[in-house]
N, CA and C atoms as an extended XYZ file, in Angstrom:
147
Properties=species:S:1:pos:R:3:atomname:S:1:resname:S:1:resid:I:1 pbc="F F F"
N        -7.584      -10.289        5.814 N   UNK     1
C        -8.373      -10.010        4.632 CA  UNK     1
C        -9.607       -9.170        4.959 C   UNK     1
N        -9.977       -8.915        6.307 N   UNK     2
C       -11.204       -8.786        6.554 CA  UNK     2
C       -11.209       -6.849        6.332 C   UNK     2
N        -9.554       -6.258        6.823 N   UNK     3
C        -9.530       -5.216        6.860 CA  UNK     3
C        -9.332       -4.467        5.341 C   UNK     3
N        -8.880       -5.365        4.099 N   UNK     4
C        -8.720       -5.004        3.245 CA  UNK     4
C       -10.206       -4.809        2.431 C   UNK     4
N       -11.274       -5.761        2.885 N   UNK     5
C       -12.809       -5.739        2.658 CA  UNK     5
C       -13.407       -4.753        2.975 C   UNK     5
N       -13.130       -4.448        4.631 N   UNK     6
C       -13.701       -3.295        5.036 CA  UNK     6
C       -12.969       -1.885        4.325 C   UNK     6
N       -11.977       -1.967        4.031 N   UNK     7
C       -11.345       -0.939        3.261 CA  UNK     7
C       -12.215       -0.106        2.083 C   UNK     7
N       -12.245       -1.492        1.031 N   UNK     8
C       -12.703       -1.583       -0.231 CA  UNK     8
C       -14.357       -1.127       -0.019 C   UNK     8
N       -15.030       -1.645        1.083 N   UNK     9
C       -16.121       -1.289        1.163 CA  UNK     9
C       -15.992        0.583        1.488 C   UNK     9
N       -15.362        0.601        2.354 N   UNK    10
C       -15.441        2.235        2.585 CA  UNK    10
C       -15.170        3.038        1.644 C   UNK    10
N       -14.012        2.938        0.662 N   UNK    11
C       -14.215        3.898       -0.483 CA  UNK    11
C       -15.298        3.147       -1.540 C   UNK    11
N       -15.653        2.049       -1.794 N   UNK    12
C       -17.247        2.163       -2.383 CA  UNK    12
C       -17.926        3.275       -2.160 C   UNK    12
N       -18.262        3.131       -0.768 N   UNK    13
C       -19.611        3.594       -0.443 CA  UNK    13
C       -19.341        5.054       -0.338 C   UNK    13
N       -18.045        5.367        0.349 N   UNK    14
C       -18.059        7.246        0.177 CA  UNK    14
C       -17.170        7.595       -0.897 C   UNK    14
N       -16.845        6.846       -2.093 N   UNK    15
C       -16.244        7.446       -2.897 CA  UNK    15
C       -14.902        7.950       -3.135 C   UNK    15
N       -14.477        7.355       -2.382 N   UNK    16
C       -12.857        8.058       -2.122 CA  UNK    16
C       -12.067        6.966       -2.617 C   UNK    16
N       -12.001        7.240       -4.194 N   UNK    17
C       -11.306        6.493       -4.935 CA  UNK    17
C        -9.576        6.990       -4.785 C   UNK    17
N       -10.051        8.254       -4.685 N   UNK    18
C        -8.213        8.929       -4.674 CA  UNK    18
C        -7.504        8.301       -3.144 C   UNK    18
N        -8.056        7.520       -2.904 N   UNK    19
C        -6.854        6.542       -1.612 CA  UNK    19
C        -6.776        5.408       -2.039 C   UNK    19
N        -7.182        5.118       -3.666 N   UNK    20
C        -6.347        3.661       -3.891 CA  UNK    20
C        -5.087        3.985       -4.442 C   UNK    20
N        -4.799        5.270       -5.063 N   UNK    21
C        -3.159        4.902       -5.706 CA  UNK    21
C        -2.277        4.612       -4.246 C   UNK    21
N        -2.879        5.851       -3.603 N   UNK    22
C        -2.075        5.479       -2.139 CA  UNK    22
C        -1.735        4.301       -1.774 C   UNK    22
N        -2.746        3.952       -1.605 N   UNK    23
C        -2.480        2.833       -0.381 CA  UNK    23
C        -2.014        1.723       -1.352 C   UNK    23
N        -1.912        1.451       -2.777 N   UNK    24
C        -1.278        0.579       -3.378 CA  UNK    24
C         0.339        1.023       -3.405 C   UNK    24
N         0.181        2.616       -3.590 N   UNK    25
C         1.967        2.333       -3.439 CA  UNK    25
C         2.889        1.927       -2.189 C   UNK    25
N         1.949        2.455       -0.951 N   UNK    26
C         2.279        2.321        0.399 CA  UNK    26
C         2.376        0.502        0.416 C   UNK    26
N         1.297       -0.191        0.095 N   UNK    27
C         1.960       -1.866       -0.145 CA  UNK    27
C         2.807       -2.026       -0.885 C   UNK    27
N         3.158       -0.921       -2.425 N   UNK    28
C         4.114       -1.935       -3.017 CA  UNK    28
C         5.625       -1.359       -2.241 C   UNK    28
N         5.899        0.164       -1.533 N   UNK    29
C         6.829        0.131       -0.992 CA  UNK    29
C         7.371       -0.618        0.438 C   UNK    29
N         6.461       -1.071        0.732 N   UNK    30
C         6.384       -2.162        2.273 CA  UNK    30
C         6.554       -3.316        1.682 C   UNK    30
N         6.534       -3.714        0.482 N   UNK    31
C         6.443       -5.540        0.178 CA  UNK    31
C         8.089       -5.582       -0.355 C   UNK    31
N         8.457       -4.016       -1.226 N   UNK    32
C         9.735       -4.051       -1.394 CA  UNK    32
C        10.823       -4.117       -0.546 C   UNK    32
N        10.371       -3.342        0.918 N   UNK    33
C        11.516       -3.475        1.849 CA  UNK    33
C        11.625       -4.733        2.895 C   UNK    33
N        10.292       -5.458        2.616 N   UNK    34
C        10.536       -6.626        2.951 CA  UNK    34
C        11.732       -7.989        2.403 C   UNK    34
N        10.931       -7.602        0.662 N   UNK    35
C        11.646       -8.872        0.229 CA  UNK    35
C        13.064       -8.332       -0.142 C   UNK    35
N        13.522       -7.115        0.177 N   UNK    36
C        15.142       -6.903        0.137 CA  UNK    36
C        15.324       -7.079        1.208 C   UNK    36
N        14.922       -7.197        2.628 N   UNK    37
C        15.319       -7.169        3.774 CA  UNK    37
C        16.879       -7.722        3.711 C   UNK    37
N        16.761       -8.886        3.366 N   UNK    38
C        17.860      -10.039        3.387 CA  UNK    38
C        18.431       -9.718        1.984 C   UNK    38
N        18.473       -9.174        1.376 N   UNK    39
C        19.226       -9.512       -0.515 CA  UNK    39
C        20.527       -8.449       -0.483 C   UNK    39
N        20.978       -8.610       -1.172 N   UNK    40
C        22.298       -7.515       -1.208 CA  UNK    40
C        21.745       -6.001       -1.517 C   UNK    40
N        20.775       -5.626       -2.346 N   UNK    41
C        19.978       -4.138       -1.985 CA  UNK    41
C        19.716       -4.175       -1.516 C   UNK    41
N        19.929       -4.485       -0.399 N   UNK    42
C        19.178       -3.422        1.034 CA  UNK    42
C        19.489       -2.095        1.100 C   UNK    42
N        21.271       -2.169        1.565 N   UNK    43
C        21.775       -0.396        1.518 CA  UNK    43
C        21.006        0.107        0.474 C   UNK    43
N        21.016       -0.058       -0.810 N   UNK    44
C        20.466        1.040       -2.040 CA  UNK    44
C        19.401        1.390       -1.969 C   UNK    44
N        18.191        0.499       -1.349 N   UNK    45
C        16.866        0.400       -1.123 CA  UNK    45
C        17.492        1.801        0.533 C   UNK    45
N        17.403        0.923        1.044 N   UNK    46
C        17.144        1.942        2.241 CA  UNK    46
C        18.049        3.417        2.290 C   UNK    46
N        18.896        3.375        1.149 N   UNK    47
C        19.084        4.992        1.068 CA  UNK    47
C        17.928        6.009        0.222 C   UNK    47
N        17.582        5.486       -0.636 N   UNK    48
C        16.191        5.966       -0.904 CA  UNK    48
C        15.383        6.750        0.107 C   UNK    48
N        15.055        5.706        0.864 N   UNK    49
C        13.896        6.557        2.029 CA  UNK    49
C        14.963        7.170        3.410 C   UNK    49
């Protein structure tokens, strides 16, 4: 949690709002290939990327 603080603090303070869509899609595509890891989309998921 501490790095997601220090995160949040750094675009505070310099403004660099344009790296939150980023880095939210970059978690939501990492949380997706997690929780398919094991499910029957996997292949469909991982032909995507």
């Amino acid at each position: 949690m501490s790095l997601l603080k220090e995160l949040w603090a750094f675009m505070r303070v310099r403004k660099k709002w344009w790296l939150l869509p980023i880095i939210l899609v970059m978690m939501t595509v990492g949380l997706l290939l997690v929780f398919a890891q094991g499910s029957a989309l996997a292949p469909f998921i991982y032909t995507i990327f």
